[in-house]
PDB file of C-alpha atoms in Angstrom:
ATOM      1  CA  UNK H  13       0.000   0.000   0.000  1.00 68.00           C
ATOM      2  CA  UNK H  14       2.709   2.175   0.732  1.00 82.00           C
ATOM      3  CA  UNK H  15       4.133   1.453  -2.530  1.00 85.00           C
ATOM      4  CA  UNK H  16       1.495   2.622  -4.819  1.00 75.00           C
ATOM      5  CA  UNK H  17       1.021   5.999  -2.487  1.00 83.00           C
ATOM      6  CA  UNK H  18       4.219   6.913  -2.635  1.00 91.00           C
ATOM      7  CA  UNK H  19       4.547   5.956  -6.284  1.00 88.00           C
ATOM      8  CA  UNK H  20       1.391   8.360  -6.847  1.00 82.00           C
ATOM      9  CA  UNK H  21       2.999  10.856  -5.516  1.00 92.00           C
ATOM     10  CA  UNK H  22       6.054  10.896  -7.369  1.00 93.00           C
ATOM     11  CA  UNK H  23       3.913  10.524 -10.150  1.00 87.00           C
ATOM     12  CA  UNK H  24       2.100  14.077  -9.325  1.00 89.00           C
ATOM     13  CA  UNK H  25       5.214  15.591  -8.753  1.00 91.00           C
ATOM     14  CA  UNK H  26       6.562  14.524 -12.074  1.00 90.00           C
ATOM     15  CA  UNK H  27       3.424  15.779 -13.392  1.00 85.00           C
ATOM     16  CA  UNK H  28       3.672  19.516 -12.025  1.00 89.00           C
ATOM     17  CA  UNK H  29       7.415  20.290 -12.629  1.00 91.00           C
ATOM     18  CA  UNK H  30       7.919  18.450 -15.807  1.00 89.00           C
ATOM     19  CA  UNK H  31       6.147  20.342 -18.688  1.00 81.00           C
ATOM     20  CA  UNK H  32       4.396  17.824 -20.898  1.00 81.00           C
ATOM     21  CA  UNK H  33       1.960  19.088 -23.932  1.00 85.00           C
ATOM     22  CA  UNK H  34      -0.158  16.316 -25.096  1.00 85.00           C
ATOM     23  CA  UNK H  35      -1.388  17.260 -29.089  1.00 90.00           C
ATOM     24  CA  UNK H  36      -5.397  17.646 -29.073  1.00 89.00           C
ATOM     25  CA  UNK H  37      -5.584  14.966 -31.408  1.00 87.00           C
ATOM     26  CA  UNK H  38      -4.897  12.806 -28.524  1.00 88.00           C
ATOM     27  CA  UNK H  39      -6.386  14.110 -25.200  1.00 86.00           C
ATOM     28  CA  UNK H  40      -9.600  12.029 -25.650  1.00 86.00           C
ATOM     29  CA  UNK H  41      -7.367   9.296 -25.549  1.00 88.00           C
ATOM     30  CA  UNK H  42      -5.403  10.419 -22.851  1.00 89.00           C
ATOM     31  CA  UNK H  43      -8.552  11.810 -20.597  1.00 89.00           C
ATOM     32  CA  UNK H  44     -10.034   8.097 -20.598  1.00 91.00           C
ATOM     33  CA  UNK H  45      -6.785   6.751 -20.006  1.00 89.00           C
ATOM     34  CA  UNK H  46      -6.557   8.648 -16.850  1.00 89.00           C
ATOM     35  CA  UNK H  47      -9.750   7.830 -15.507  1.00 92.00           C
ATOM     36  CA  UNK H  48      -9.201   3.980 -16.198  1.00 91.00           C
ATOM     37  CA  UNK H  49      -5.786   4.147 -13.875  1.00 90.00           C
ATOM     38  CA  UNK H  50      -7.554   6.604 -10.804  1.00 90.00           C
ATOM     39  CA  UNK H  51     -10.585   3.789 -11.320  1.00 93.00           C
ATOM     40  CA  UNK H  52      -8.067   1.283 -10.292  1.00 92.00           C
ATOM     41  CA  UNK H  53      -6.001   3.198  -7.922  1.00 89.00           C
ATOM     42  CA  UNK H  54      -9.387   4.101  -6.154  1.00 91.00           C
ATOM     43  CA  UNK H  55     -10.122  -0.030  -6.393  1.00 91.00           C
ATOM     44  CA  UNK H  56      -6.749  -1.151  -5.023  1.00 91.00           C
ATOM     45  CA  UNK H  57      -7.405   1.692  -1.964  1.00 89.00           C
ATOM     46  CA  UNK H  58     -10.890   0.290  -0.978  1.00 92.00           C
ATOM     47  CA  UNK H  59      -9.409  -3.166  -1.070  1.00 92.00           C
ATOM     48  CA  UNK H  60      -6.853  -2.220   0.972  1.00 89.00           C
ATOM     49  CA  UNK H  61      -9.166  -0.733   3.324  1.00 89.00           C
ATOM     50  CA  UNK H  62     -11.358  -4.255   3.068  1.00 88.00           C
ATOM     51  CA  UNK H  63      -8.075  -6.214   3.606  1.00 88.00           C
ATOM     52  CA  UNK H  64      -8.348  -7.497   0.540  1.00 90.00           C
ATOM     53  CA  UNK H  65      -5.745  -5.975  -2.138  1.00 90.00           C
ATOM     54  CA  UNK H  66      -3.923  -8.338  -4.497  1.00 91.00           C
ATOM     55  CA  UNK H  67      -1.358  -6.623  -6.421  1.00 91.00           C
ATOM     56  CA  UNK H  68      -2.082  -8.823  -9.463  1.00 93.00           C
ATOM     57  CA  UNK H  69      -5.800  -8.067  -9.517  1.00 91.00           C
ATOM     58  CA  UNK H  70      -4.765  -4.220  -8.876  1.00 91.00           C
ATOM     59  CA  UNK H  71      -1.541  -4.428 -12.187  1.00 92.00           C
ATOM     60  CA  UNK H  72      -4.480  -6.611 -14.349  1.00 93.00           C
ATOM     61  CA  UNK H  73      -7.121  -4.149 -14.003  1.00 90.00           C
ATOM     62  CA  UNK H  74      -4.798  -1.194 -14.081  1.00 91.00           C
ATOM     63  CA  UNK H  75      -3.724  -2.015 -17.511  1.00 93.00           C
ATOM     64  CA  UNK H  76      -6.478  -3.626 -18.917  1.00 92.00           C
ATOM     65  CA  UNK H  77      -8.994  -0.877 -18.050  1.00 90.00           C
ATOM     66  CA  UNK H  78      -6.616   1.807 -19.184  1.00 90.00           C
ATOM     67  CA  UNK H  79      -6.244  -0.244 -22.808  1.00 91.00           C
ATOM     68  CA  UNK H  80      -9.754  -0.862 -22.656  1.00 90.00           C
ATOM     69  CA  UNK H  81     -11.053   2.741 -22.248  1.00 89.00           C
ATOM     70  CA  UNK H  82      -8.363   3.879 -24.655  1.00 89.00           C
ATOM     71  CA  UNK H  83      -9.182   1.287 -27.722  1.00 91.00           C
ATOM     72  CA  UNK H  84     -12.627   2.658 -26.868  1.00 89.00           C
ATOM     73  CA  UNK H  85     -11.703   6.231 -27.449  1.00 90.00           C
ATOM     74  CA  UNK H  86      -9.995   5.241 -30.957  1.00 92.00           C
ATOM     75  CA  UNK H  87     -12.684   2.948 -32.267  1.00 92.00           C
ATOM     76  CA  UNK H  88     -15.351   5.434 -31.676  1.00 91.00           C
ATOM     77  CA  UNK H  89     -12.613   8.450 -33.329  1.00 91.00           C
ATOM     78  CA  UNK H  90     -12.497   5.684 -36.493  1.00 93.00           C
ATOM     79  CA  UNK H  91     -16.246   5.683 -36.402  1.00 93.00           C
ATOM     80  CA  UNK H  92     -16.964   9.089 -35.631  1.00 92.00           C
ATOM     81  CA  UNK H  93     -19.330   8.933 -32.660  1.00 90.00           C
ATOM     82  CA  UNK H  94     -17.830   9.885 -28.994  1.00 88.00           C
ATOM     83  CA  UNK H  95     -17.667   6.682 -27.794  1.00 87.00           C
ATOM     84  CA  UNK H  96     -14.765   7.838 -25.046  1.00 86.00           C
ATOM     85  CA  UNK H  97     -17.823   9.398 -23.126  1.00 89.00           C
ATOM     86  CA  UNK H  98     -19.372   5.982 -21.937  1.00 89.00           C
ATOM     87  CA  UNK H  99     -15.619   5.094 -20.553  1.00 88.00           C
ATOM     88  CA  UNK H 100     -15.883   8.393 -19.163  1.00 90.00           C
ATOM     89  CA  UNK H 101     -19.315   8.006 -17.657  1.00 93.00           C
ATOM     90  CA  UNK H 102     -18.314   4.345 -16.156  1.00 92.00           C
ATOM     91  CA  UNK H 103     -14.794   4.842 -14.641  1.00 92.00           C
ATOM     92  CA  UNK H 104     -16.941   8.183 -12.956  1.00 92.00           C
ATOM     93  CA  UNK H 105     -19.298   6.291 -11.272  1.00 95.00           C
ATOM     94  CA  UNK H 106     -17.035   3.729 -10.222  1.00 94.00           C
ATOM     95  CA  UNK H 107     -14.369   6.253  -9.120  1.00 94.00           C
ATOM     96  CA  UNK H 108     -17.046   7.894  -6.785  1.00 95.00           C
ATOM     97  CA  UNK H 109     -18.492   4.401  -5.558  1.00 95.00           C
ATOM     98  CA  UNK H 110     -15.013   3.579  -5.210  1.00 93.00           C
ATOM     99  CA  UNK H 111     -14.664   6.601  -2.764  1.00 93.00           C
ATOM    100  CA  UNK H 112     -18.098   6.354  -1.106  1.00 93.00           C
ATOM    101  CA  UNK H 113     -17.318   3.006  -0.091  1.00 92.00           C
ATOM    102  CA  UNK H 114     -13.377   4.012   1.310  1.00 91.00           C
ATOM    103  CA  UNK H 115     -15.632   6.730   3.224  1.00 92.00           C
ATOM    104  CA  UNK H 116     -18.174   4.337   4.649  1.00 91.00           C
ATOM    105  CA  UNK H 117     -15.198   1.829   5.566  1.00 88.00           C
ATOM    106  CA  UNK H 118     -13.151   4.742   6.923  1.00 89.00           C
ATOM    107  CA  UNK H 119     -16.212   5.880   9.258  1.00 89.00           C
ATOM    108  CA  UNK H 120     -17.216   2.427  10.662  1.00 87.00           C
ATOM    109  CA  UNK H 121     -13.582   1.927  11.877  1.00 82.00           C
ATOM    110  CA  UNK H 122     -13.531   5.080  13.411  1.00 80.00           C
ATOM    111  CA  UNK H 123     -16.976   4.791  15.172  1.00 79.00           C
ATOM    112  CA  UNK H 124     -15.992   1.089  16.416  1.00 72.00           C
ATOM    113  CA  UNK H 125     -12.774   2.358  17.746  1.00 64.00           C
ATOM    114  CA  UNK H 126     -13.869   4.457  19.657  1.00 65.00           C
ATOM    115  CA  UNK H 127     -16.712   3.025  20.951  1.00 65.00           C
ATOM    116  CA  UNK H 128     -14.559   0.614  22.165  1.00 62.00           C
ATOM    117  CA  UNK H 129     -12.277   3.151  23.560  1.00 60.00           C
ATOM    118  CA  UNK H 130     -15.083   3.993  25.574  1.00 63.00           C
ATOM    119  CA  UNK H 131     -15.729   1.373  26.709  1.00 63.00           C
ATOM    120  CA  UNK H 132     -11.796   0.359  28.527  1.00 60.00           C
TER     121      UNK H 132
END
């Protein structure tokens, strides 16, 4: 777990002091892409909060989705409909499931801990 924290982090940093300009042609591409890995980061997270995180499931689904949502994108630029919007529209929900559920998980612990607290 520690890993993939401290690896996003050194990914953000990269990302704010290293000037990268992606071409327009490819943000759609790019946007979905993006979505597909926080969908899995936000995964691996609640699994880790279940107790549950495999790093296999978490590397399979990190790449997979990302391809996924990203052969998406170009199929639908080959056929000229926005087909990167229903990628967008799942990883979304999923990201803030993803994140309702952490928050739920997060909560629970805290109330039991301390109502156990209270109780020594």
């Amino acid at each position: 777990m520690i890993v993939l924290v401290v690896a996003l982090l050194v990914g953000i940093l990269i990302g704010l002091f290293i000037p990268i300009s992606i071409p327009q042609d490819y943000s759609s591409y790019v946007a979905v892409g993006l979505l597909a890995a926080l969908d899995s980061i936000f995964g691996a997270l609640k699994s880790n909060l279940k107790g549950d995180f495999k790093i296999d499931i978490f590397i399979s689904g990190f790449v997979g989705n990302t391809l996924i949502a990203m052969l998406l994108a170009y199929m639908g630029d080959m056929l000229g409909i926005p087909l990167y919007q229903a990628a967008v529209v799942a990883f979304g929900v999923r990201i803030f499931q993803n994140f309702g559920e952490m928050r739920r998980s997060i909560l629970i612990k805290n109330k039991s801990f301390s109502k156990e607290e209270k109780n020594q």
